[in-house]
Amino acid sequence: MHQLWLIPALPFAGFLINGILGRRFSRAVVNAVALGSVLLAFLWALKTVLGLGEARIFEHYFNWIVAGGLQVGCDFAVDRLTAVMLMVVTGVGALIHIYSIGYMAHEDGYYRFFAYLNLFMYFMLTLVLAANFLLLFVGWEGVGLCSYLLIGFWFHKKSATDAGNKAFIVNRIGDYGFSLAMLLIVVNFGTLDFQIVFHAAPTKPEAVLTTIAMLLLVGACGKSAQFPLYVWLPDAMEGPTPVSALIHAATMVTAGVYMVARSFPIYQGAPSALEIVAYIGLFTAAFAATIGLAQNDIKKVFAYSTVSQLGYMFLGAGVGAFSAGIYHLMTHAFFKALLFLGAGSVIHALSGEQDMRNMGGLRKKIPVTFWTLMCAAVAISGVPPTAGFFSKDAILVAAYHHAPWMYWIGTITAGLTAFYVFRAMFLTFFGEYRGHEHPHESPKVMTIPLAVLGVLSIAGGFIKVPAWLEHFFPVAEAPENPSLVFISVAAGLIGIFIAYVMYVARPGLADSVASSLDGLYRLVYNKYFVDEIYDAAIVKPVVSGSRAVLWRGVDAGLIDGTVNGVGSGSQGFGGWLKLFQSGNIRSYATWVVFGSVVLVVTLGLIGAVR
């Protein structure tokens, strides 16, 4: 036995220890428990992956549910896809735990923060290790809970609690679709075990597989912030920056991509559903990239970038290049975690400032942060030979062979990505400093993880995930095409050049362009008013309807009315009865005589009738 259960159990132990006893611990002990549990989980996962061959490792612990013919076990399994996710979750997670020691050093609720992080690691590892849909769903719901807790960590801020509620509610929509998919799987397959379901999938009607695939996609769109359920992720930036890096960039938000890739036998039998995966991914990538052009909050820029890059992963899966999508999932974890942690280092240096219009000239004041962030910026822009170059172009080439127009939209989006990321870099690190604080470099406990992620952002593309997954996904990847790669790289370089001209060479040009495109600029700046549309079309009618019908009509009118009516009737009847309790003996005697007469007369009448 490989004791796979130890991988999630170690962070869970850290959660229990810090969650129950952390208030009494010093911060050094909290750090040792939280970080030590994650590092041990990483080492155990690494040991497992190094011992993995072509066959998967499977461990059955006990039967969880036995109901008629349905049997659901508590089962863990590791195959090559799981191995990639284990390394990303535990490796990047450990680095972010280290970074958090410095970033959260002066925050209240320190032990609670690390307990939540450990709990998240437990649920995320449960999700990727699960050998059936139901256990995966346990991890799926668990990471959603931890997301809610960590977004609203600063619960004294209304914006943070509102953002946590929004994330939780929007994800419930996706989770409802996922739960319906599981019910359909049980009805049609009689099991939730991955191996049995995927083996039997080719024998099922296409309509059944398409329905299941579409419902799974609803869940994936909620968790991985795809249109139209993406609106929670930008608001999730209200949480501490390490949370944004770990949960909302590197790991949890990729769970939807992982689930679609894991379910590829179902999607292979549902080509129309797979096509919709590609359409949604491509639209989300382009749509979110345009919003990122006009954001001024440094974390919001990277948040919309995350939504866009997740769209690329869905595009890769949708065109059949599953391994390219997982490849981008891994490289994205490196450079996007770095972008967020680097943004956190900037915010730390400026004592909480997040508006890039109040930054500038920081490259000389916080050089380590600048150079590490530059590694992430060139990686996400697809500059050769960085990590983003390899994975992004693998997706774009596959998209071209599926439908050339998808490639061109994806390539234009890559140019937009390079533009808005370097816009953020130039506004933050170049020109004159426009802020009020005295910037200072972050401590080594924060900069060392930045440096490690910087190396991975530059060289991580040489970890050839497609080759590792070559025999896992029986789908032919697109052949190399140097011309297509050249065009996409050129698009990224052009985006960088335009950003340089507008924000460094001719700083006033950006404002001139924004003024000349006033209506379009305001539309993009206000994120196409999608939140306002949702609020007007869904939120307000639901709230108003629930208050008018459910609250005033059903709750206050029917339920409270019935209960209060019974109470009022009982009170009135009791008031009438109390008139008989006068305390006068002669009155009581009169009533006894009267009652006796009535009783005798009644009995006489009954006897006469008989």
mmCIF file of N, CA, C and O in Angstrom, residues 128-177:
data_model
loop_
_atom_site.group_PDB
_atom_site.id
_atom_site.type_symbol
_atom_site.label_atom_id
_atom_site.label_comp_id
_atom_site.label_asym_id
_atom_site.label_seq_id
_atom_site.Cartn_x
_atom_site.Cartn_y
_atom_site.Cartn_z
ATOM 1 N N VAL A 128 -8.484 15.779 -6.037
ATOM 2 C CA VAL A 128 -7.664 15.233 -7.131
ATOM 3 C C VAL A 128 -7.340 13.759 -6.926
ATOM 4 O O VAL A 128 -7.060 13.041 -7.891
ATOM 5 N N LEU A 129 -7.393 13.282 -5.666
ATOM 6 C CA LEU A 129 -7.100 11.871 -5.406
ATOM 7 C C LEU A 129 -8.329 10.978 -5.552
ATOM 8 O O LEU A 129 -8.197 9.756 -5.658
ATOM 9 N N ALA A 130 -9.523 11.568 -5.545
ATOM 10 C CA ALA A 130 -10.763 10.793 -5.550
ATOM 11 C C ALA A 130 -10.826 9.855 -6.744
ATOM 12 O O ALA A 130 -10.455 10.215 -7.864
ATOM 13 N N ALA A 131 -11.334 8.641 -6.490
ATOM 14 C CA ALA A 131 -11.479 7.644 -7.552
ATOM 15 C C ALA A 131 -12.921 7.506 -8.019
ATOM 16 O O ALA A 131 -13.224 6.627 -8.816
ATOM 17 N N ASN A 132 -13.794 8.366 -7.513
ATOM 18 C CA ASN A 132 -15.180 8.363 -7.980
ATOM 19 C C ASN A 132 -15.733 9.776 -7.916
ATOM 20 O O ASN A 132 -15.163 10.660 -7.255
ATOM 21 N N PHE A 133 -16.852 9.977 -8.590
ATOM 22 C CA PHE A 133 -17.414 11.322 -8.703
ATOM 23 C C PHE A 133 -17.879 11.872 -7.357
ATOM 24 O O PHE A 133 -17.753 13.074 -7.104
ATOM 25 N N LEU A 134 -18.406 11.024 -6.496
ATOM 26 C CA LEU A 134 -18.953 11.525 -5.237
ATOM 27 C C LEU A 134 -17.858 12.018 -4.306
ATOM 28 O O LEU A 134 -17.996 13.072 -3.670
ATOM 29 N N LEU A 135 -16.755 11.282 -4.223
ATOM 30 C CA LEU A 135 -15.653 11.731 -3.383
ATOM 31 C C LEU A 135 -15.012 12.986 -3.975
ATOM 32 O O LEU A 135 -14.593 13.889 -3.241
ATOM 33 N N LEU A 136 -14.949 13.049 -5.299
ATOM 34 C CA LEU A 136 -14.476 14.276 -5.945
ATOM 35 C C LEU A 136 -15.380 15.442 -5.561
ATOM 36 O O LEU A 136 -14.909 16.553 -5.300
ATOM 37 N N PHE A 137 -16.688 15.178 -5.515
ATOM 38 C CA PHE A 137 -17.646 16.233 -5.183
ATOM 39 C C PHE A 137 -17.475 16.703 -3.741
ATOM 40 O O PHE A 137 -17.704 17.880 -3.433
ATOM 41 N N VAL A 138 -17.069 15.807 -2.839
ATOM 42 C CA VAL A 138 -16.782 16.208 -1.457
ATOM 43 C C VAL A 138 -15.648 17.238 -1.440
ATOM 44 O O VAL A 138 -15.737 18.297 -0.798
ATOM 45 N N GLY A 139 -14.560 16.922 -2.153
ATOM 46 C CA GLY A 139 -13.468 17.881 -2.250
ATOM 47 C C GLY A 139 -13.890 19.155 -2.954
ATOM 48 O O GLY A 139 -13.494 20.265 -2.575
ATOM 49 N N TRP A 140 -14.711 19.007 -3.971
ATOM 50 C CA TRP A 140 -15.230 20.137 -4.758
ATOM 51 C C TRP A 140 -15.994 21.111 -3.860
ATOM 52 O O TRP A 140 -15.792 22.332 -3.925
ATOM 53 N N GLU A 141 -16.888 20.575 -3.036
ATOM 54 C CA GLU A 141 -17.650 21.425 -2.119
ATOM 55 C C GLU A 141 -16.757 21.976 -1.017
ATOM 56 O O GLU A 141 -16.938 23.123 -0.567
ATOM 57 N N GLY A 142 -15.796 21.188 -0.588
ATOM 58 C CA GLY A 142 -14.911 21.629 0.479
ATOM 59 C C GLY A 142 -14.060 22.819 0.078
ATOM 60 O O GLY A 142 -13.901 23.770 0.859
ATOM 61 N N VAL A 143 -13.502 22.792 -1.126
ATOM 62 C CA VAL A 143 -12.691 23.934 -1.556
ATOM 63 C C VAL A 143 -13.571 25.169 -1.734
ATOM 64 O O VAL A 143 -13.119 26.307 -1.533
ATOM 65 N N GLY A 144 -14.843 24.952 -2.109
ATOM 66 C CA GLY A 144 -15.765 26.077 -2.184
ATOM 67 C C GLY A 144 -16.007 26.694 -0.816
ATOM 68 O O GLY A 144 -16.053 27.923 -0.668
ATOM 69 N N LEU A 145 -16.145 25.844 0.203
ATOM 70 C CA LEU A 145 -16.292 26.337 1.570
ATOM 71 C C LEU A 145 -15.067 27.131 1.996
ATOM 72 O O LEU A 145 -15.184 28.236 2.558
ATOM 73 N N CYS A 146 -13.876 26.603 1.733
ATOM 74 C CA CYS A 146 -12.646 27.291 2.131
ATOM 75 C C CYS A 146 -12.480 28.602 1.371
ATOM 76 O O CYS A 146 -11.981 29.600 1.924
ATOM 77 N N SER A 147 -12.893 28.617 0.116
ATOM 78 C CA SER A 147 -12.866 29.858 -0.661
ATOM 79 C C SER A 147 -13.725 30.914 0.017
ATOM 80 O O SER A 147 -13.317 32.067 0.187
ATOM 81 N N TYR A 148 -14.923 30.522 0.421
ATOM 82 C CA TYR A 148 -15.833 31.434 1.117
ATOM 83 C C TYR A 148 -15.202 31.949 2.410
ATOM 84 O O TYR A 148 -15.243 33.150 2.711
ATOM 85 N N LEU A 149 -14.613 31.055 3.194
ATOM 86 C CA LEU A 149 -14.024 31.445 4.466
ATOM 87 C C LEU A 149 -12.845 32.398 4.284
ATOM 88 O O LEU A 149 -12.663 33.335 5.070
ATOM 89 N N LEU A 150 -12.047 32.158 3.258
ATOM 90 C CA LEU A 150 -10.822 32.943 3.077
ATOM 91 C C LEU A 150 -11.072 34.251 2.335
ATOM 92 O O LEU A 150 -10.376 35.239 2.568
ATOM 93 N N ILE A 151 -12.052 34.273 1.419
ATOM 94 C CA ILE A 151 -12.408 35.550 0.803
ATOM 95 C C ILE A 151 -12.916 36.514 1.872
ATOM 96 O O ILE A 151 -12.581 37.698 1.888
ATOM 97 N N GLY A 152 -13.736 36.000 2.775
ATOM 98 C CA GLY A 152 -14.280 36.824 3.854
ATOM 99 C C GLY A 152 -13.445 36.802 5.112
ATOM 100 O O GLY A 152 -13.972 37.074 6.199
ATOM 101 N N PHE A 153 -12.153 36.492 4.990
ATOM 102 C CA PHE A 153 -11.297 36.405 6.177
ATOM 103 C C PHE A 153 -11.317 37.708 6.970
ATOM 104 O O PHE A 153 -11.391 37.702 8.198
ATOM 105 N N TRP A 154 -11.230 38.840 6.253
ATOM 106 C CA TRP A 154 -11.350 40.141 6.925
ATOM 107 C C TRP A 154 -12.833 40.475 7.055
ATOM 108 O O TRP A 154 -13.360 41.320 6.341
ATOM 109 N N PHE A 155 -13.512 39.780 7.952
ATOM 110 C CA PHE A 155 -14.969 39.851 8.018
ATOM 111 C C PHE A 155 -15.474 41.202 8.507
ATOM 112 O O PHE A 155 -16.668 41.480 8.429
ATOM 113 N N HIS A 156 -14.577 42.050 9.022
ATOM 114 C CA HIS A 156 -15.001 43.391 9.426
ATOM 115 C C HIS A 156 -15.237 44.286 8.221
ATOM 116 O O HIS A 156 -15.821 45.362 8.360
ATOM 117 N N LYS A 157 -14.786 43.857 7.036
ATOM 118 C CA LYS A 157 -15.025 44.618 5.805
ATOM 119 C C LYS A 157 -16.269 44.062 5.111
ATOM 120 O O LYS A 157 -16.303 42.885 4.753
ATOM 121 N N LYS A 158 -17.264 44.913 4.914
ATOM 122 C CA LYS A 158 -18.490 44.458 4.261
ATOM 123 C C LYS A 158 -18.218 43.973 2.843
ATOM 124 O O LYS A 158 -18.816 42.996 2.370
ATOM 125 N N SER A 159 -17.283 44.639 2.138
ATOM 126 C CA SER A 159 -16.974 44.237 0.763
ATOM 127 C C SER A 159 -16.423 42.816 0.730
ATOM 128 O O SER A 159 -16.690 42.057 -0.210
ATOM 129 N N ALA A 160 -15.669 42.427 1.769
ATOM 130 C CA ALA A 160 -15.107 41.067 1.817
ATOM 131 C C ALA A 160 -16.199 40.034 2.086
ATOM 132 O O ALA A 160 -16.238 38.972 1.441
ATOM 133 N N THR A 161 -17.083 40.325 3.036
ATOM 134 C CA THR A 161 -18.157 39.368 3.310
ATOM 135 C C THR A 161 -19.116 39.266 2.133
ATOM 136 O O THR A 161 -19.601 38.174 1.819
ATOM 137 N N ASP A 162 -19.386 40.385 1.464
ATOM 138 C CA ASP A 162 -20.240 40.342 0.277
ATOM 139 C C ASP A 162 -19.605 39.510 -0.832
ATOM 140 O O ASP A 162 -20.283 38.744 -1.519
ATOM 141 N N ALA A 163 -18.289 39.666 -0.998
ATOM 142 C CA ALA A 163 -17.587 38.897 -2.028
ATOM 143 C C ALA A 163 -17.602 37.410 -1.705
ATOM 144 O O ALA A 163 -17.766 36.572 -2.606
ATOM 145 N N GLY A 164 -17.443 37.073 -0.422
ATOM 146 C CA GLY A 164 -17.515 35.672 -0.025
ATOM 147 C C GLY A 164 -18.888 35.083 -0.297
ATOM 148 O O GLY A 164 -19.014 33.960 -0.803
ATOM 149 N N ASN A 165 -19.923 35.839 0.028
ATOM 150 C CA ASN A 165 -21.290 35.377 -0.246
ATOM 151 C C ASN A 165 -21.520 35.191 -1.744
ATOM 152 O O ASN A 165 -22.136 34.216 -2.177
ATOM 153 N N LYS A 166 -21.027 36.137 -2.530
ATOM 154 C CA LYS A 166 -21.213 36.071 -3.983
ATOM 155 C C LYS A 166 -20.539 34.830 -4.554
ATOM 156 O O LYS A 166 -21.132 34.109 -5.371
ATOM 157 N N ALA A 167 -19.311 34.567 -4.123
ATOM 158 C CA ALA A 167 -18.595 33.377 -4.597
ATOM 159 C C ALA A 167 -19.350 32.113 -4.226
ATOM 160 O O ALA A 167 -19.502 31.188 -5.041
ATOM 161 N N PHE A 168 -19.838 32.064 -3.000
ATOM 162 C CA PHE A 168 -20.532 30.869 -2.516
ATOM 163 C C PHE A 168 -21.824 30.637 -3.298
ATOM 164 O O PHE A 168 -22.127 29.520 -3.725
ATOM 165 N N ILE A 169 -22.590 31.697 -3.514
ATOM 166 C CA ILE A 169 -23.890 31.561 -4.183
ATOM 167 C C ILE A 169 -23.719 31.208 -5.654
ATOM 168 O O ILE A 169 -24.400 30.308 -6.181
ATOM 169 N N VAL A 170 -22.813 31.901 -6.341
ATOM 170 C CA VAL A 170 -22.608 31.619 -7.775
ATOM 171 C C VAL A 170 -22.117 30.187 -7.970
ATOM 172 O O VAL A 170 -22.545 29.494 -8.903
ATOM 173 N N ASN A 171 -21.242 29.741 -7.086
ATOM 174 C CA ASN A 171 -20.749 28.366 -7.207
ATOM 175 C C ASN A 171 -21.833 27.332 -6.941
ATOM 176 O O ASN A 171 -21.776 26.213 -7.451
ATOM 177 N N ARG A 172 -22.855 27.708 -6.147
ATOM 178 C CA ARG A 172 -23.957 26.768 -5.915
ATOM 179 C C ARG A 172 -24.710 26.475 -7.213
ATOM 180 O O ARG A 172 -25.253 25.384 -7.390
ATOM 181 N N ILE A 173 -24.748 27.456 -8.107
ATOM 182 C CA ILE A 173 -25.408 27.234 -9.397
ATOM 183 C C ILE A 173 -24.670 26.147 -10.166
ATOM 184 O O ILE A 173 -25.267 25.193 -10.676
ATOM 185 N N GLY A 174 -23.358 26.288 -10.246
ATOM 186 C CA GLY A 174 -22.566 25.268 -10.925
ATOM 187 C C GLY A 174 -22.644 23.922 -10.246
ATOM 188 O O GLY A 174 -22.761 22.880 -10.904
ATOM 189 N N ASP A 175 -22.614 23.931 -8.912
ATOM 190 C CA ASP A 175 -22.643 22.671 -8.169
ATOM 191 C C ASP A 175 -23.964 21.937 -8.346
ATOM 192 O O ASP A 175 -24.013 20.700 -8.285
ATOM 193 N N TYR A 176 -25.042 22.691 -8.558
ATOM 194 C CA TYR A 176 -26.333 22.058 -8.820
ATOM 195 C C TYR A 176 -26.273 21.256 -10.121
ATOM 196 O O TYR A 176 -26.762 20.121 -10.195
ATOM 197 N N GLY A 177 -25.634 21.848 -11.134
ATOM 198 C CA GLY A 177 -25.460 21.122 -12.395
ATOM 199 C C GLY A 177 -24.628 19.865 -12.201
ATOM 200 O O GLY A 177 -24.952 18.792 -12.732
#
